Amino acid sequence: TALVFVGMMLGGRAAFGEAALPNVLNNIPLGGGGGSVGSVGSVVGGSLARLGTGVAILSGFPLMFAGFKSALDAAVPLEHTHRTFAQVVVLAAIGVCAAVADDDAMSPATAK
């Protein structure tokens, strides 16, 4: 799995270079692909690319969390009630980190 993530990261870096943004969806132009900029095909193509990427990201999170949950259960054997509580705490911590993350601060293009 790590090789897939590293491969995708390097592919994104090769495609977008220094202009690569931390939020993957912002790397896809609103009028990208399928025609001249501003044309109906261009807007539809860019929107479909953003939609597909968003669905892939949202679908991947539960899969990654399931693997993390299995590893946590194997590393720290807990009773069912405590295990559920630990999983909720970890998921809440991930949610808080995602909520407070600042894309602009992480972007090399805008770093000072």
PDB file of C-alpha atoms in Angstrom, residues 4-112:
ATOM      1  CA  VAL A   4       1.000   2.852  -4.228  1.00  0.00           C
ATOM      2  CA  PHE A   5       0.875   6.065  -2.176  1.00  0.00           C
ATOM      3  CA  VAL A   6       4.515   6.901  -2.913  1.00  0.00           C
ATOM      4  CA  GLY A   7       3.961   6.195  -6.623  1.00  0.00           C
ATOM      5  CA  MET A   8       0.919   8.463  -6.730  1.00  0.00           C
ATOM      6  CA  MET A   9       2.774  11.166  -4.819  1.00  0.00           C
ATOM      7  CA  LEU A  10       5.703  11.063  -7.237  1.00  0.00           C
ATOM      8  CA  GLY A  11       3.317  11.026 -10.211  1.00  0.00           C
ATOM      9  CA  GLY A  12       1.552  14.109  -8.894  1.00  0.00           C
ATOM     10  CA  ARG A  13       4.869  15.839  -8.354  1.00  0.00           C
ATOM     11  CA  ALA A  14       5.946  14.975 -11.909  1.00  0.00           C
ATOM     12  CA  ALA A  15       2.631  16.202 -13.343  1.00  0.00           C
ATOM     13  CA  PHE A  16       2.315  19.434 -11.373  1.00  0.00           C
ATOM     14  CA  GLY A  17       5.889  20.194 -10.227  1.00  0.00           C
ATOM     15  CA  GLU A  18       6.352  22.998  -7.709  1.00  0.00           C
ATOM     16  CA  ALA A  19       2.772  24.139  -8.321  1.00  0.00           C
ATOM     17  CA  ALA A  20       1.347  20.953  -6.716  1.00  0.00           C
ATOM     18  CA  LEU A  21      -1.143  21.901  -4.008  1.00  0.00           C
ATOM     19  CA  PRO A  22      -1.766  19.895  -0.812  1.00  0.00           C
ATOM     20  CA  ASN A  23      -5.486  19.652  -1.608  1.00  0.00           C
ATOM     21  CA  VAL A  24      -5.468  17.297  -4.589  1.00  0.00           C
ATOM     22  CA  LEU A  25      -8.755  18.658  -5.937  1.00  0.00           C
ATOM     23  CA  ASN A  26      -7.216  22.125  -6.321  1.00  0.00           C
ATOM     24  CA  ASN A  27      -4.647  20.702  -8.766  1.00  0.00           C
ATOM     25  CA  ILE A  28      -7.413  19.958 -11.291  1.00  0.00           C
ATOM     26  CA  PRO A  29      -8.374  23.110 -13.202  1.00  0.00           C
ATOM     27  CA  LEU A  30     -12.072  23.962 -13.244  1.00  0.00           C
ATOM     28  CA  GLY A  31     -11.901  24.151 -17.018  1.00  0.00           C
ATOM     29  CA  GLY A  32      -9.427  21.301 -17.488  1.00  0.00           C
ATOM     30  CA  GLY A  33      -9.373  18.860 -20.405  1.00  0.00           C
ATOM     31  CA  GLY A  34     -11.867  18.177 -23.179  1.00  0.00           C
ATOM     32  CA  GLY A  35     -11.751  21.435 -25.150  1.00  0.00           C
ATOM     33  CA  SER A  36     -10.775  25.069 -25.079  1.00  0.00           C
ATOM     34  CA  VAL A  37     -10.828  26.775 -21.699  1.00  0.00           C
ATOM     35  CA  GLY A  38     -14.331  27.935 -20.877  1.00  0.00           C
ATOM     36  CA  SER A  39     -16.057  25.592 -23.322  1.00  0.00           C
ATOM     37  CA  VAL A  40     -18.833  23.302 -22.105  1.00  0.00           C
ATOM     38  CA  GLY A  41     -16.679  20.180 -22.633  1.00  0.00           C
ATOM     39  CA  SER A  42     -13.839  21.763 -20.712  1.00  0.00           C
ATOM     40  CA  VAL A  43     -15.996  22.643 -17.710  1.00  0.00           C
ATOM     41  CA  VAL A  44     -17.726  19.243 -17.713  1.00  0.00           C
ATOM     42  CA  GLY A  45     -14.380  17.412 -18.000  1.00  0.00           C
ATOM     43  CA  GLY A  46     -12.845  19.358 -15.125  1.00  0.00           C
ATOM     44  CA  SER A  47     -15.946  18.862 -12.978  1.00  0.00           C
ATOM     45  CA  LEU A  48     -16.047  15.116 -13.689  1.00  0.00           C
ATOM     46  CA  ALA A  49     -12.362  14.822 -12.838  1.00  0.00           C
ATOM     47  CA  ARG A  50     -12.922  16.639  -9.527  1.00  0.00           C
ATOM     48  CA  LEU A  51     -15.990  14.512  -8.750  1.00  0.00           C
ATOM     49  CA  GLY A  52     -14.159  11.263  -9.518  1.00  0.00           C
ATOM     50  CA  THR A  53     -11.150  12.281  -7.450  1.00  0.00           C
ATOM     51  CA  GLY A  54     -13.368  13.325  -4.537  1.00  0.00           C
ATOM     52  CA  VAL A  55     -15.253  10.013  -4.598  1.00  0.00           C
ATOM     53  CA  ALA A  56     -11.961   8.094  -4.692  1.00  0.00           C
ATOM     54  CA  ILE A  57     -10.632  10.023  -1.692  1.00  0.00           C
ATOM     55  CA  LEU A  58     -13.846   9.614   0.303  1.00  0.00           C
ATOM     56  CA  SER A  59     -13.991   5.893  -0.541  1.00  0.00           C
ATOM     57  CA  GLY A  60     -10.364   5.335   0.391  1.00  0.00           C
ATOM     58  CA  PHE A  61     -10.619   6.771   3.910  1.00  0.00           C
ATOM     59  CA  PRO A  62     -12.836   3.972   5.316  1.00  0.00           C
ATOM     60  CA  LEU A  63     -10.537   1.372   3.754  1.00  0.00           C
ATOM     61  CA  MET A  64      -7.445   2.937   5.321  1.00  0.00           C
ATOM     62  CA  PHE A  65      -9.186   3.310   8.687  1.00  0.00           C
ATOM     63  CA  ALA A  66     -10.258  -0.362   8.594  1.00  0.00           C
ATOM     64  CA  GLY A  67      -6.606  -1.381   8.201  1.00  0.00           C
ATOM     65  CA  PHE A  68      -5.578   0.981  10.986  1.00  0.00           C
ATOM     66  CA  LYS A  69      -8.360  -0.395  13.205  1.00  0.00           C
ATOM     67  CA  SER A  70      -7.147  -3.970  12.643  1.00  0.00           C
ATOM     68  CA  ALA A  71      -3.572  -2.987  13.473  1.00  0.00           C
ATOM     69  CA  LEU A  72      -4.714  -1.128  16.600  1.00  0.00           C
ATOM     70  CA  ASP A  73      -6.763  -4.150  17.734  1.00  0.00           C
ATOM     71  CA  ALA A  74      -3.769  -6.447  17.241  1.00  0.00           C
ATOM     72  CA  ALA A  75      -1.330  -4.101  18.995  1.00  0.00           C
ATOM     73  CA  VAL A  76      -3.567  -3.173  21.933  1.00  0.00           C
ATOM     74  CA  PRO A  77      -6.018  -5.939  22.828  1.00  0.00           C
ATOM     75  CA  LEU A  78      -9.001  -4.325  24.587  1.00  0.00           C
ATOM     76  CA  GLU A  79     -12.484  -5.383  25.593  1.00  0.00           C
ATOM     77  CA  HIS A  80     -15.212  -4.572  23.060  1.00  0.00           C
ATOM     78  CA  THR A  81     -16.436  -1.432  24.899  1.00  0.00           C
ATOM     79  CA  HIS A  82     -12.935  -0.044  25.406  1.00  0.00           C
ATOM     80  CA  ARG A  83     -11.933  -0.931  21.845  1.00  0.00           C
ATOM     81  CA  THR A  84     -14.910   0.974  20.430  1.00  0.00           C
ATOM     82  CA  PHE A  85     -14.075   3.972  22.641  1.00  0.00           C
ATOM     83  CA  ALA A  86     -10.416   3.918  21.511  1.00  0.00           C
ATOM     84  CA  GLN A  87     -11.483   3.790  17.860  1.00  0.00           C
ATOM     85  CA  VAL A  88     -13.868   6.741  18.323  1.00  0.00           C
ATOM     86  CA  VAL A  89     -11.118   8.752  20.033  1.00  0.00           C
ATOM     87  CA  VAL A  90      -8.669   8.048  17.194  1.00  0.00           C
ATOM     88  CA  LEU A  91     -11.266   8.916  14.547  1.00  0.00           C
ATOM     89  CA  ALA A  92     -12.136  12.137  16.407  1.00  0.00           C
ATOM     90  CA  ALA A  93      -8.434  13.072  16.578  1.00  0.00           C
ATOM     91  CA  ILE A  94      -8.097  12.524  12.824  1.00  0.00           C
ATOM     92  CA  GLY A  95     -11.203  14.667  12.264  1.00  0.00           C
ATOM     93  CA  VAL A  96      -9.841  17.492  14.428  1.00  0.00           C
ATOM     94  CA  CYS A  97      -6.500  17.415  12.578  1.00  0.00           C
ATOM     95  CA  ALA A  98      -8.329  17.563   9.248  1.00  0.00           C
ATOM     96  CA  ALA A  99     -10.523  20.436  10.430  1.00  0.00           C
ATOM     97  CA  VAL A 100      -7.655  22.617  11.626  1.00  0.00           C
ATOM     98  CA  ALA A 101      -5.210  21.813   8.796  1.00  0.00           C
ATOM     99  CA  ASP A 102      -4.391  24.830   6.670  1.00  0.00           C
ATOM    100  CA  ASP A 103      -3.767  23.981   3.015  1.00  0.00           C
ATOM    101  CA  ASP A 104      -2.037  27.296   2.374  1.00  0.00           C
ATOM    102  CA  ALA A 105       0.476  26.737   5.170  1.00  0.00           C
ATOM    103  CA  MET A 106       1.409  23.300   3.779  1.00  0.00           C
ATOM    104  CA  SER A 107       1.799  24.370   0.166  1.00  0.00           C
ATOM    105  CA  PRO A 108       5.390  24.841  -1.020  1.00  0.00           C
ATOM    106  CA  ALA A 109       4.124  27.344  -3.581  1.00  0.00           C
ATOM    107  CA  THR A 110       2.897  29.701  -0.832  1.00  0.00           C
ATOM    108  CA  ALA A 111       5.485  28.885   1.851  1.00  0.00           C
ATOM    109  CA  LYS A 112       7.451  31.879   3.048  1.00  0.00           C
TER     110      LYS A 112
END
